[in-house]
Steps between C-alpha positions, in 0.01 A plus 500: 500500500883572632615380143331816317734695254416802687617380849827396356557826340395671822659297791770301244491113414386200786785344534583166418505197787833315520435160282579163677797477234669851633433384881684228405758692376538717760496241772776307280698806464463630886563121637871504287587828647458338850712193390790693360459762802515144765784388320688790479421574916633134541849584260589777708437349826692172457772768352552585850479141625864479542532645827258569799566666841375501856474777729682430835463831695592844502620734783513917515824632695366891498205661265720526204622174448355095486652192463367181270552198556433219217531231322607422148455196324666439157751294268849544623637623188197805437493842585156637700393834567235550733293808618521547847261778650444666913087613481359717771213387699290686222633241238689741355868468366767640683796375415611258180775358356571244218776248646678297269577133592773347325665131417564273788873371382623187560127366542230298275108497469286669686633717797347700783672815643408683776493902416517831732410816300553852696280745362429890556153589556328841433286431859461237776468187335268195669576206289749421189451272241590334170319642245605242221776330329618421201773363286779739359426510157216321463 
């Protein structure tokens, strides 16, 4: 007898299953969300689709200092910034700097430019990297 009146004064009301309807509902709702979350993931991305970069190499003269060599590829006539970061061999960050990468004159389409970035470092550095790029602007 878990329906009594006194058990749901003492302990409070059963509660109520979730109807087929409402799990419907629900799954509806929860199923948008991950569409509009996808499509939004995919916006941002292709955002940055303008330019990519390789990593060539990298090179540390004395403890406090690194080198970075990369790539940039972009339009001629755009403006990227990329993130260029020294890590320790812990992973950490120890140097960073944002270098800005600006219109090839004189040239059309896509273009490739080969980049050396100097950096400071906080501590010995064991690799350097591109982070990311992106598109001034954008």
């Amino acid at each position: 007898m878990t329906d009594s009146p006194a058990l749901a004064a003492r302990y409070g009301a059963t509660r109520r299953r979730l109807t087929k309807q409402r799990a419907r509902w629900v799954t509806a709702v929860a199923l948008v969300v991950g569409i509009a979350a996808a499509a939004w993931l995919t916006y941002t991305s292709s955002m940055r689709a303008g330019v990519s970069s390789n990593d060539i190499g990298f090179s540390t003269p004395d403890p406090w200092h690194a080198e970075i060599d990369f790539q940039v590829s972009k339009d001629a006539s755009a403006t990227a910034v990329c993130a260029v970061q020294a890590l320790s061999d812990t992973y950490a960050v120890v140097g960073f700097k944002e270098v800005e990468i600006g219109p090839d004159a004189g040239r059309s389409g896509t273009t490739t430019s080969l980049q050396r970035v100097p950096l400071r470092t906080e501590t010995a550095a064991v690799s350097g990297v591109v982070d990311s790029c992106w598109l001034k602007g954008a």
